[in-house]
Coordinates of C-alpha atoms in Angstrom, one line a residue:
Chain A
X14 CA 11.8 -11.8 19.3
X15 CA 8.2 -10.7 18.6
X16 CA 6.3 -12.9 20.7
X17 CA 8.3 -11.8 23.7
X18 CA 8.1 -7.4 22.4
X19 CA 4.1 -8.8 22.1
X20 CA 4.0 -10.3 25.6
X21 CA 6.0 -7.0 27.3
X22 CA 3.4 -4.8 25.2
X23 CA 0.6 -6.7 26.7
X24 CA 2.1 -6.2 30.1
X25 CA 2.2 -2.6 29.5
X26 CA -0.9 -2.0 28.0
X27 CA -2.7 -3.2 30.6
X28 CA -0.9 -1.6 33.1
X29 CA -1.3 2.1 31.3
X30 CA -5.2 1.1 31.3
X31 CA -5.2 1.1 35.3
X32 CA -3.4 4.2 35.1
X33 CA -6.0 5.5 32.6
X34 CA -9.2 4.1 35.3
X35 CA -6.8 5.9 38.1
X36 CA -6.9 9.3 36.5
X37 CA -10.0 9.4 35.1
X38 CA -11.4 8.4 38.4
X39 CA -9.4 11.5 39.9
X40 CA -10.6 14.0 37.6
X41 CA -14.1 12.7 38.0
X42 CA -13.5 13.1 42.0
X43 CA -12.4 16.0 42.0
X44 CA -15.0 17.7 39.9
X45 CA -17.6 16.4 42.3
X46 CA -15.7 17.8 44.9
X47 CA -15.9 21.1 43.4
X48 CA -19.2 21.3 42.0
X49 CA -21.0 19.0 45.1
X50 CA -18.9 20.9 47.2
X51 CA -18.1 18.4 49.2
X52 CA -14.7 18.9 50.4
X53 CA -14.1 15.5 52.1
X54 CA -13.1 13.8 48.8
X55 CA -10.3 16.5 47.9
X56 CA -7.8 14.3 50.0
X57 CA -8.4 11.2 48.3
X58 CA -7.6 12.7 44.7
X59 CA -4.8 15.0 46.2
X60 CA -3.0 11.3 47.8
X61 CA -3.6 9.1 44.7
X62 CA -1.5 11.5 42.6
X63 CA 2.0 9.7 44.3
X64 CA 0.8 6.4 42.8
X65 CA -0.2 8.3 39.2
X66 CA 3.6 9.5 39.6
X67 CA 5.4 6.4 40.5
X68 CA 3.8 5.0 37.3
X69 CA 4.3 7.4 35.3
X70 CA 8.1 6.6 35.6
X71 CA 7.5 3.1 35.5
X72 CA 5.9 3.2 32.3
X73 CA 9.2 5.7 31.2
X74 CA 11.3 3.4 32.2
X75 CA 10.1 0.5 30.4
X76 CA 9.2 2.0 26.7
X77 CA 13.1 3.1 26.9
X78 CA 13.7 -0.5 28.0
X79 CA 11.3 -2.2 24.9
X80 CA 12.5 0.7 22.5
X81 CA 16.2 -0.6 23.1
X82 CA 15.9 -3.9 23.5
X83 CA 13.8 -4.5 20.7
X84 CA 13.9 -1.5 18.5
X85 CA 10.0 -2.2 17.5
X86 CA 9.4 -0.8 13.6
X87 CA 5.7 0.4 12.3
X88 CA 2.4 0.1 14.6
X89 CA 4.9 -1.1 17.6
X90 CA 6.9 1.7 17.3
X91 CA 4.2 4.3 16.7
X92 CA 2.4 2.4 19.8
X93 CA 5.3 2.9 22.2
X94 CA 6.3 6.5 20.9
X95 CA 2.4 7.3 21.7
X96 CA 2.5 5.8 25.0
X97 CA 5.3 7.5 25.8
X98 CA 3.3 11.0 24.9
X99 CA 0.1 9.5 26.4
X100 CA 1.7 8.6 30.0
X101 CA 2.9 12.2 30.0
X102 CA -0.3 13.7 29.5
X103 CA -1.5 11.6 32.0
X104 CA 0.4 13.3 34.5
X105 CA -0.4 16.6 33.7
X106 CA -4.0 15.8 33.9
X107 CA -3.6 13.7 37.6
X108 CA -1.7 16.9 38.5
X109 CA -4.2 19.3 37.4
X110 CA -6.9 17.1 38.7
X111 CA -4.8 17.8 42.1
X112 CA -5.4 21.3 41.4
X113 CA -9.1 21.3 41.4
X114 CA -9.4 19.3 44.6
X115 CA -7.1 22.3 46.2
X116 CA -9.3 24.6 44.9
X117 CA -12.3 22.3 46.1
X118 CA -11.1 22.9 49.2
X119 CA -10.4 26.6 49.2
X120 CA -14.2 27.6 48.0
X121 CA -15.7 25.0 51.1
X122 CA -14.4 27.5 53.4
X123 CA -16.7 30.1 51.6
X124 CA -20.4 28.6 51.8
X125 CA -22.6 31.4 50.9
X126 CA -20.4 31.6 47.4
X127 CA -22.5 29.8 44.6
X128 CA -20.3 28.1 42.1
X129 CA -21.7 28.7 38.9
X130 CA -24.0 25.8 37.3
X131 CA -22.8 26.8 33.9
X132 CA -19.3 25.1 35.2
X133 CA -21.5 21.4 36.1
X134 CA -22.1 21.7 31.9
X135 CA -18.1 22.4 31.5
X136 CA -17.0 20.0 33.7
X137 CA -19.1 17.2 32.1
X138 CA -17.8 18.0 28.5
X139 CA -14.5 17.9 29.8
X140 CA -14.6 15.0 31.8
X141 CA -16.3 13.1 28.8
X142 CA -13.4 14.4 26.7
X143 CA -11.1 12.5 28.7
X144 CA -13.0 9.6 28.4
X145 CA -13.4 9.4 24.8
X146 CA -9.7 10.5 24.5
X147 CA -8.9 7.4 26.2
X148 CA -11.5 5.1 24.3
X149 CA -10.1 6.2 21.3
X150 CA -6.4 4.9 22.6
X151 CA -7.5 1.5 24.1
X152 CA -9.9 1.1 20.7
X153 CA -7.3 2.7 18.3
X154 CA -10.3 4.8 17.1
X155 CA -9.7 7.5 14.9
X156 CA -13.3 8.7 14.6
X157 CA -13.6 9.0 18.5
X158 CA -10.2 11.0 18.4
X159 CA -11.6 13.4 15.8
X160 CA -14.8 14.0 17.8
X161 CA -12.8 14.4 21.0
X162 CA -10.8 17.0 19.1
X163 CA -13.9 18.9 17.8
X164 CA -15.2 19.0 21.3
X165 CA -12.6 21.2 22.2
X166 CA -14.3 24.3 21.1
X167 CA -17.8 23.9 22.8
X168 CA -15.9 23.6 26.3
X169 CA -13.5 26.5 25.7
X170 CA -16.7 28.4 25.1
X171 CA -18.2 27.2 28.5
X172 CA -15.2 28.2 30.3
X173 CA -15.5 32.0 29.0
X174 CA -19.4 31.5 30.2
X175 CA -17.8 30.3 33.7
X176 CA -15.2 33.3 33.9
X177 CA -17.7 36.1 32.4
X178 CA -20.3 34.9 35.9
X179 CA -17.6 35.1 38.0
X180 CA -16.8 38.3 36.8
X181 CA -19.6 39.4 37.5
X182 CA -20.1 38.1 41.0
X183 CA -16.4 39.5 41.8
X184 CA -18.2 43.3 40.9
X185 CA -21.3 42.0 42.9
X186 CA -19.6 41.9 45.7
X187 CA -16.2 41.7 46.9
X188 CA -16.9 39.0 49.3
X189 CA -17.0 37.0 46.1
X190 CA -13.3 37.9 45.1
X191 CA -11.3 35.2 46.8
X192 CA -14.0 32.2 46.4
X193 CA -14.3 33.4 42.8
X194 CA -10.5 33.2 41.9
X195 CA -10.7 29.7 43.5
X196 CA -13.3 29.0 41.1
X197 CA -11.7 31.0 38.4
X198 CA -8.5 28.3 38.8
X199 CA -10.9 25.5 38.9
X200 CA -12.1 26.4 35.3
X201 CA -9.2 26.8 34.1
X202 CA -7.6 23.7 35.1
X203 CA -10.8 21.8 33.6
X204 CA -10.1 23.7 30.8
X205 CA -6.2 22.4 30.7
X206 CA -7.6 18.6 31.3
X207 CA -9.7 18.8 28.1
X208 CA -6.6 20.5 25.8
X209 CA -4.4 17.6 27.5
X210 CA -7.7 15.3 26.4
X211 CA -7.0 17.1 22.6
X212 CA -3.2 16.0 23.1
X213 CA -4.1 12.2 23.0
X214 CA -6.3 12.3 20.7
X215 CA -3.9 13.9 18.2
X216 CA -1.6 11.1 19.2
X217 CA -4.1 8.5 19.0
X218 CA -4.3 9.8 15.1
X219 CA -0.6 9.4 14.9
X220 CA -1.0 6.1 16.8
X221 CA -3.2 4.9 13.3
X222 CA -2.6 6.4 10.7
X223 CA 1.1 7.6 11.2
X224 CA 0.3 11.5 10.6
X225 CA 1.4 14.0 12.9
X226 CA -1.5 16.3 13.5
X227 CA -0.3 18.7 16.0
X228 CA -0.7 22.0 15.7
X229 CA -3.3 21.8 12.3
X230 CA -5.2 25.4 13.8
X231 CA -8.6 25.5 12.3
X232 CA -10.5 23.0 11.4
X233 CA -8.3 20.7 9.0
X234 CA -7.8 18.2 12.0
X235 CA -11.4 17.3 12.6
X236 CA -11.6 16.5 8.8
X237 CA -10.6 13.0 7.5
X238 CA -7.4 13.7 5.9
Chain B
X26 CA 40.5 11.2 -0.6
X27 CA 43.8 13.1 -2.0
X28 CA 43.1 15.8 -4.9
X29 CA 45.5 14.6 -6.8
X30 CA 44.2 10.9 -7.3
X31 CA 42.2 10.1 -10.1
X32 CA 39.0 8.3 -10.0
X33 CA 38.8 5.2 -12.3
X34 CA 35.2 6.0 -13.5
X35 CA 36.6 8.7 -16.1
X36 CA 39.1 6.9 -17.1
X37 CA 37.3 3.0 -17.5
X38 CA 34.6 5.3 -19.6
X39 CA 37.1 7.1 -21.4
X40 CA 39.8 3.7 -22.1
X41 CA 36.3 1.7 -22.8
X42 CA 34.9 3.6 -25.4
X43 CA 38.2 3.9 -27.4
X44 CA 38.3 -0.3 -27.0
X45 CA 35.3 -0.1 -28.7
X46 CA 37.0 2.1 -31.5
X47 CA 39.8 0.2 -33.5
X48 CA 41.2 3.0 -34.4
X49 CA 42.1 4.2 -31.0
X50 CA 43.0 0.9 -29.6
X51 CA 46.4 2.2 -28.5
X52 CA 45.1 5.7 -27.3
X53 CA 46.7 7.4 -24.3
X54 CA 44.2 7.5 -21.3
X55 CA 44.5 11.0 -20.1
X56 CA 44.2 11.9 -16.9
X57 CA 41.2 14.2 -15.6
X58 CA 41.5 15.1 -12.6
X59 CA 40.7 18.8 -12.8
X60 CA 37.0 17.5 -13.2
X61 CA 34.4 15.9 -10.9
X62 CA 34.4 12.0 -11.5
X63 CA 30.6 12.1 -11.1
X64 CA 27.7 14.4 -12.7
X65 CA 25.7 15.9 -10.0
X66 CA 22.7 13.2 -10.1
X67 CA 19.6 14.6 -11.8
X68 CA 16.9 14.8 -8.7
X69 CA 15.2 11.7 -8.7
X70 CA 16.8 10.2 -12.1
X71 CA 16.3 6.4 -12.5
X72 CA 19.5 4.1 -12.9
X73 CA 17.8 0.7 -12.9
X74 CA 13.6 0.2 -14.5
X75 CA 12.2 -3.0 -14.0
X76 CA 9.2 -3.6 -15.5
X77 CA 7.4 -6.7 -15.4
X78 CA 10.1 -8.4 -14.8
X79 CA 9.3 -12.4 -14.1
X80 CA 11.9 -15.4 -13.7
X81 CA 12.3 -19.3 -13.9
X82 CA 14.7 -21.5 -12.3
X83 CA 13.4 -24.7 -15.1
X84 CA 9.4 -24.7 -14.1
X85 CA 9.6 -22.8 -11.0
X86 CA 8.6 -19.2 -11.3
X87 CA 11.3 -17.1 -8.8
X88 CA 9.9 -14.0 -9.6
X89 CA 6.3 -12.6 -10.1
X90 CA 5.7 -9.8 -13.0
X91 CA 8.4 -7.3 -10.5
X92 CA 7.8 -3.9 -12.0
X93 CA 10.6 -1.1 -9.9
X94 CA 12.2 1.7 -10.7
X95 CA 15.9 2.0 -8.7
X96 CA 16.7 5.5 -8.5
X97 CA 20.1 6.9 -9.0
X98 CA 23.1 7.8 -6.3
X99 CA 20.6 6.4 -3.6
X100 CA 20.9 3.4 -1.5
X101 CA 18.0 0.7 -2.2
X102 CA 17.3 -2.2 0.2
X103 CA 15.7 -4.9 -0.8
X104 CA 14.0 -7.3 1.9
X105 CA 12.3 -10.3 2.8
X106 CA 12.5 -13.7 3.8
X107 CA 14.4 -16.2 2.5
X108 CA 13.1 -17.6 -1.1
X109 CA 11.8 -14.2 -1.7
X110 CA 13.7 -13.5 -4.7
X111 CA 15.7 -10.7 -3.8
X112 CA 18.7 -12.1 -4.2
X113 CA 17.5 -13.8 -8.0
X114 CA 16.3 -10.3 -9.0
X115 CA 20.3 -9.1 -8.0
X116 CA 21.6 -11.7 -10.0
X117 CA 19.6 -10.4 -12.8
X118 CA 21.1 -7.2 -12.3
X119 CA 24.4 -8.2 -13.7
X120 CA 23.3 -11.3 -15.4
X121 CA 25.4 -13.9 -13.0
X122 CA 22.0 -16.2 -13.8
X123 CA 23.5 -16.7 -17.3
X124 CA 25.5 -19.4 -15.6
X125 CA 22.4 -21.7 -15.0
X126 CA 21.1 -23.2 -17.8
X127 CA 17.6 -23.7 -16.1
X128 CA 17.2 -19.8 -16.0
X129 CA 15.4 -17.6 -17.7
X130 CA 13.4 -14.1 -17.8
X131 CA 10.8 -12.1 -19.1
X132 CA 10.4 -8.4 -19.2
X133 CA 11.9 -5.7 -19.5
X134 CA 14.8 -4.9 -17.1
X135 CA 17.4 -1.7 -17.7
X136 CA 20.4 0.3 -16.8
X137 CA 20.3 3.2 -18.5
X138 CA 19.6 2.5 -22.3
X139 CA 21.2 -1.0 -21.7
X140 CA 18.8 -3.6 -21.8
X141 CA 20.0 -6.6 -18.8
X142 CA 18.1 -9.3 -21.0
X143 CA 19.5 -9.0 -24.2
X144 CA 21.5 -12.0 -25.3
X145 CA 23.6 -9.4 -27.4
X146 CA 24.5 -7.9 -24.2
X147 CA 28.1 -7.5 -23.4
X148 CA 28.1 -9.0 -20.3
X149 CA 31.8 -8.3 -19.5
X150 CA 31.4 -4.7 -20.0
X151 CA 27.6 -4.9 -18.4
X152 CA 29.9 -6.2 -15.3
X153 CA 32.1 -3.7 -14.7
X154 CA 29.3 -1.0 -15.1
X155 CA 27.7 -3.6 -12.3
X156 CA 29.5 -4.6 -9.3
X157 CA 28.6 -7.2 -7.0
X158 CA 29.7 -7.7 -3.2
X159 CA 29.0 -10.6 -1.8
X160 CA 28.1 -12.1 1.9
X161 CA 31.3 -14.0 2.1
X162 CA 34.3 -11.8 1.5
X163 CA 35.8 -13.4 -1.6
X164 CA 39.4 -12.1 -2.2
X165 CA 41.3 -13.5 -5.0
X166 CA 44.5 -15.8 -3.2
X167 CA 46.8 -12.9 -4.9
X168 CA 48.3 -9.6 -2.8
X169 CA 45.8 -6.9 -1.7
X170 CA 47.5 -4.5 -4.6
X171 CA 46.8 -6.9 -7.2
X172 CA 43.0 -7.8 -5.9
X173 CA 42.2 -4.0 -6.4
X174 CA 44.1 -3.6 -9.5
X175 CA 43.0 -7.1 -11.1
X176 CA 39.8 -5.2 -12.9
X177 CA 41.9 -2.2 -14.3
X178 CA 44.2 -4.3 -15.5
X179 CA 41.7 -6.2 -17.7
X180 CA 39.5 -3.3 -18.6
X181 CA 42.0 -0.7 -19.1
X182 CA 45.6 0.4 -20.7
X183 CA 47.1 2.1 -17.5
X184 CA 50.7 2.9 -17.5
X185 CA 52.2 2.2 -14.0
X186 CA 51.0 5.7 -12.0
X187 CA 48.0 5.5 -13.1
X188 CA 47.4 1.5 -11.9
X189 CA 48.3 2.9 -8.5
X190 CA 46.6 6.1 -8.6
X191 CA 43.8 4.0 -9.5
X192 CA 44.7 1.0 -6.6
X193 CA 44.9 4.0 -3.8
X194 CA 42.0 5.9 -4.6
X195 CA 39.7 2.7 -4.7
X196 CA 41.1 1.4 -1.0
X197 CA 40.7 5.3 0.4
X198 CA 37.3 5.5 -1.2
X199 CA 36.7 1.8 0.6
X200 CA 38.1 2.9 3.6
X201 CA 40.5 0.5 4.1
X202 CA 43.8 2.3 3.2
X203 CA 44.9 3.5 6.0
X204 CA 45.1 -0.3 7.6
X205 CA 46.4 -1.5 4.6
X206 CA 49.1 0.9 2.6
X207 CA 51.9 -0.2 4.4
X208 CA 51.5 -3.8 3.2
X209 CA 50.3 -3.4 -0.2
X210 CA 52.1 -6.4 -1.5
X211 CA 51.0 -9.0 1.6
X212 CA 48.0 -11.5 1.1
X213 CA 44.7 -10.5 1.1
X214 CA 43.6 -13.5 3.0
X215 CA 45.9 -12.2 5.6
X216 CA 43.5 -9.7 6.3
X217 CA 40.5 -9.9 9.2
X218 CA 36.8 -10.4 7.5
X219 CA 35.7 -6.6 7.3
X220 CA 38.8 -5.8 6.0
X221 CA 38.6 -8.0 3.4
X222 CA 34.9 -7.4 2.5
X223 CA 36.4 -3.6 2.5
X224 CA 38.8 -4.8 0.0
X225 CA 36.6 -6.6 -2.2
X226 CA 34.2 -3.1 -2.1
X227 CA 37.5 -1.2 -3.3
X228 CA 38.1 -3.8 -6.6
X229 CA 34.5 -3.9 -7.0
X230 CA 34.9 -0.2 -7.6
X231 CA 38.4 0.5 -9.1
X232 CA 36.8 -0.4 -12.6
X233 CA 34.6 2.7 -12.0
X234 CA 30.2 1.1 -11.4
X235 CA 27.6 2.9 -11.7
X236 CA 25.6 0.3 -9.5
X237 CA 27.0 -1.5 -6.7
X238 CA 25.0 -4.5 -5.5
X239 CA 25.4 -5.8 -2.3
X240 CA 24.5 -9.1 -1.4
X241 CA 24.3 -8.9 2.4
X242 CA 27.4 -7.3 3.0
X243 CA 27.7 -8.0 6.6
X244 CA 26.4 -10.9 7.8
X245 CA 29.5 -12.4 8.3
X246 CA 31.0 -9.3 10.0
X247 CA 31.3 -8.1 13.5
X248 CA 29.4 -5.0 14.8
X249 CA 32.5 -2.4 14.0
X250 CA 33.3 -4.0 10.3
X251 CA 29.5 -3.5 9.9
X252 CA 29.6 -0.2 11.5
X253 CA 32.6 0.5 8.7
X254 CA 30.9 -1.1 5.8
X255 CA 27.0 1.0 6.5
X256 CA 29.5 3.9 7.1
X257 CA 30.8 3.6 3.6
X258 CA 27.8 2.7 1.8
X259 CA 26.8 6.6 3.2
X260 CA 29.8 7.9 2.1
X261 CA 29.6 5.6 -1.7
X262 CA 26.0 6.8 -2.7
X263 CA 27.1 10.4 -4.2
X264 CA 28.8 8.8 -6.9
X265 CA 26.7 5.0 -7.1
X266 CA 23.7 3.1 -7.4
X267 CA 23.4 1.1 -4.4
X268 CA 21.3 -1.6 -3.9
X269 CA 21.8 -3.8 -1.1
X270 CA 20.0 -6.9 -0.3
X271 CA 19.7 -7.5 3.9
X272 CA 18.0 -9.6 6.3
X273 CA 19.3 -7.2 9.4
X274 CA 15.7 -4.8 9.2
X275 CA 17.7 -2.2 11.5
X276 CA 20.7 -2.1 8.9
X277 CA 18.0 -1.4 5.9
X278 CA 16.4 1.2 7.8
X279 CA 19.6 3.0 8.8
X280 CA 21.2 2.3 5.5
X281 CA 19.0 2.8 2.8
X282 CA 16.8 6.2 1.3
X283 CA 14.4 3.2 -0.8
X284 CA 13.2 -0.1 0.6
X285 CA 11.6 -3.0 -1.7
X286 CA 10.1 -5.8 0.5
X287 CA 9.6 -8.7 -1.7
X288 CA 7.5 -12.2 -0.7
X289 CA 7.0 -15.2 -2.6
X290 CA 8.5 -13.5 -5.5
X291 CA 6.6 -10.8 -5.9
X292 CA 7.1 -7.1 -5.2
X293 CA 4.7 -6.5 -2.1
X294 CA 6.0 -2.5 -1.3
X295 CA 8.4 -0.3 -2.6
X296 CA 8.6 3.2 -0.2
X297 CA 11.1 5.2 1.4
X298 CA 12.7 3.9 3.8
X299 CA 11.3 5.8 6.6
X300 CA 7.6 5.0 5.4
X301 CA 8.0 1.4 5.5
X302 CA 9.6 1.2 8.6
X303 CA 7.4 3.7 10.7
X304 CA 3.8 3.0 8.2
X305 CA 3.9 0.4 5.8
X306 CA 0.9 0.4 3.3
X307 CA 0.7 -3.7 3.2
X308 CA 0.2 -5.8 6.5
X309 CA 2.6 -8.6 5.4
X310 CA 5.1 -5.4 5.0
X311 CA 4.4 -5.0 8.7
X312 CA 4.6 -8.4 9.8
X313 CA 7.6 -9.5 8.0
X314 CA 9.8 -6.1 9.5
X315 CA 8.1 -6.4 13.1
X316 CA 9.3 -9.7 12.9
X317 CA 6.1 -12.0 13.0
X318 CA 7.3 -14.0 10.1
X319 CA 10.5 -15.0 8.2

């Protein structure tokens, strides 16, 4: 029984990691798209989120298939539980990723509105969070989770940089207002992606060492228990 | 279970210790039943300590220096593959080993204040404190009224009301009554497999245990006797000890509070049940219940 639950896991993993290249790729796109401005790659991420979908059933469909037909115990059951939570939060991310291309697209209609370089500094923390949230998965790397989680902080304080500028531009001048909200969104979602990044990694701890870490506020999380 | 039915656990206790008095040999057993049958377990009290507990069959060593503690009203499992020892270490439980010459043990192992090893031991009594249910269902060729009430009958002075106060109570508590009241008196081989591994549960407690160990109850059942028999070990572990030993990992993990996963005769981890199953400490642990081995 476990060499075939060992061959089905195999199948999945490395179907979940295309998924993984397929959002990351997304968010990275869409980012560009809003801090390049360059409004031309906003349909691409906006159409790849039906395929992120489809799978994200798929790989549904068949952890309820492996958890009943082979009721896994220990790191196979914490593994499918996680991707379970993982492939979710995948999702979220492709959708939110969707989000910024929309937004993308919105502010290219306004070309004398800056977007704020403080958000090129948010975008890349948050983008690497996702990466290293992922790592951490693939490597079953509970350091790289921790550190993914203790990022969290530095970009929430980038996106209240982002949000006080705009602010400011909004009482500038109300030609700003529109183009700002756009960008206001954008921030926001980036800021979404990389608590969805802080989602994995919690699971990724569960995923090792069999703790549930949700919801530890402060700073208990980032510490080796 | 009706009020009115007395448990035999007060009543063996009671009719035992006067056996042991010669000057009470022809007491009355009085009925209790205005009290509970059981003490409310002590959180956490210990029925069974092992300690260092190591075993021969003639020059080869079954089990390895096994040091446990089996904790009272909870349902143990103990796993692992074949050869293991579980099943040995069970047998040392109510000393069935004496019956081959080529074993022996070292250690200490106890129920209670009674020491399991000691020659001096009365093994008769230690039995009855001790039941065993085995993977076969092993009725006695006799009715299914005289299979339940074969034990009191030998360990206790019970006028007629009482023998089937005794007989009812012990097939409710098994949860076999209600197929079997109306034909008390027909053969207990008559009956299907999981009623008759039902049956033998009800004798094995109609002389009132405090430990009830089952050798893989089910294996020879089918998926609703099974269902009946986990059901009932639920329903049994208020008032016993329960240790079962299993080879079905999802039946010790929906079974059991404690599971013991034993390997070449030697204790590898003891945990709650959820632990083990969802985190074991030990890799083998994890190998052995993910099915990689054994």
């Amino acid at each position: 029984m476990s060499k075939h639950l060992d061959r089905e896991l195999d199948a999945l993993r490395s179907d979940l990691i295309s998924q993984f290249g397929l959002v990351e790729q997304m968010i990275l796109t869409a980012v560009r798209a809003l801090t390049e401005r360059r409004g031309e790659l906003c349909d691409d991420v906006i159409s790849q989120d039906a395929q992120v979908d489809s799978n994200d059933i798929k790989f549904e469909e068949e952890c309820l298939k492996l958890l009943a037909l082979h009721q896994p115990v220990a790191s196979n059951m914490r593994w499918l539980f996680t991707v379970v939570k993982v492939n979710n939060e995948l999702e979220r991310m492709a959708d939110l990723a969707c989000n910024i291309a929309e937004r993308a697209k919105s502010i290219e209609k306004h070309p004398g509105f800056p977007v704020p370089e403080e958000l090129n500094e948010m975008a890349a923390g948050a983008t690497q969070m996702v990466k290293q949230a992922l790592d951490s998965f693939i490597e079953g790397d509970e350091d790289k989770a921790r550190a993914v989680i203790s990022s969290d902080d530095e970009v929430d304080r980038q996106n209240r940089i982002v949000i006080e500028i705009l602010h400011e531009k909004m009482r500038e001048d109300p030609e700003n207002i529109s183009p700002a909200v756009h960008c206001f969104s954008a921030s926001r979602h980036l800021e979404r992606i990389a608590d969805l990044a802080v989602n994995i990694s919690e699971e990724v701890i569960y995923l090792v060492l069999g703790d549930i870490v949700r919801h530890q506020h402060g700073e208990t999380i980032t510490k080796n228990n | 279970m009706s009020s009115t039915i007395t448990s035999p656990e007060n009543k063996a206790g009671s009719q035992l210790r006067t056996q042991h008095d010669p000057d009470s040999q022809m007491a009355t057993v009085h009925m209790r039943t205005d009290k509970p049958h059981t003490e409310p377990a002590e959180k956490d009290a210990t029925a069974i300590v092992m300690e260092d507990l190591s075993s021969w069959y003639g020059s080869f060593q079954a089990l390895k220096s096994i040091s446990l503690n089996v904790r009272k009203n909870k349902v143990t499992a103990f796993i692992g593959p074949s050869g293991c020892g579980k099943s040995t270490l069970l047998r040392w439980i109510n000393r069935m080993n004496d019956t081959i010459h080529s074993a022996r043990a070292t250690g200490n192992l106890h129920l209670g204040d009674l020491d399991l090893l000691a020659s001096t031991t009365d093994v008769v009594d230690l039995r009855r404190k001790v039941g065993i249910v085995f993977q076969k269902p092993n009725p006695f060729p006799k009715s299914i009224f005289d299979n339940v009430a074969f034990g009191p009958r030998l360990h206790m002075k019970l006028r007629r009301n009482e023998l089937l106060d005794i007989v009812e109570w012990s097939l409710r508590k098994a949860a076999v009554w209600d197929e079997v009241k109306d034909r008390l008196h027909a053969p207990a081989l008559g009956l299907s497999g999981g009623q008759q591994q039902r049956l033998c549960i009800a004798r094995t407690i109609a002389v009132g245990p405090e430990v009830l160990l089952m050798d893989e109850p089910c294996s020879a059942l089918d998926p609703g006797s099974t269902l009946a028999i986990e059901e009932l070990m639920n329903e049994l572990r208020d008032q016993y000890t329960i240790v079962i030993v299993t080879h079905n990992m999802q039946q010790a993990s929906r079974c059991s509070d404690e599971t013991a996963f034993f390997f070449e005769g030697k204790l590898i981890e003891m945990n709650d049940t959820q632990s083990i199953f969802t985190n074991p400490a030990n890799q083998k642990t994890e190998d052995y219940i993910s099915g990689r081995f054994g």
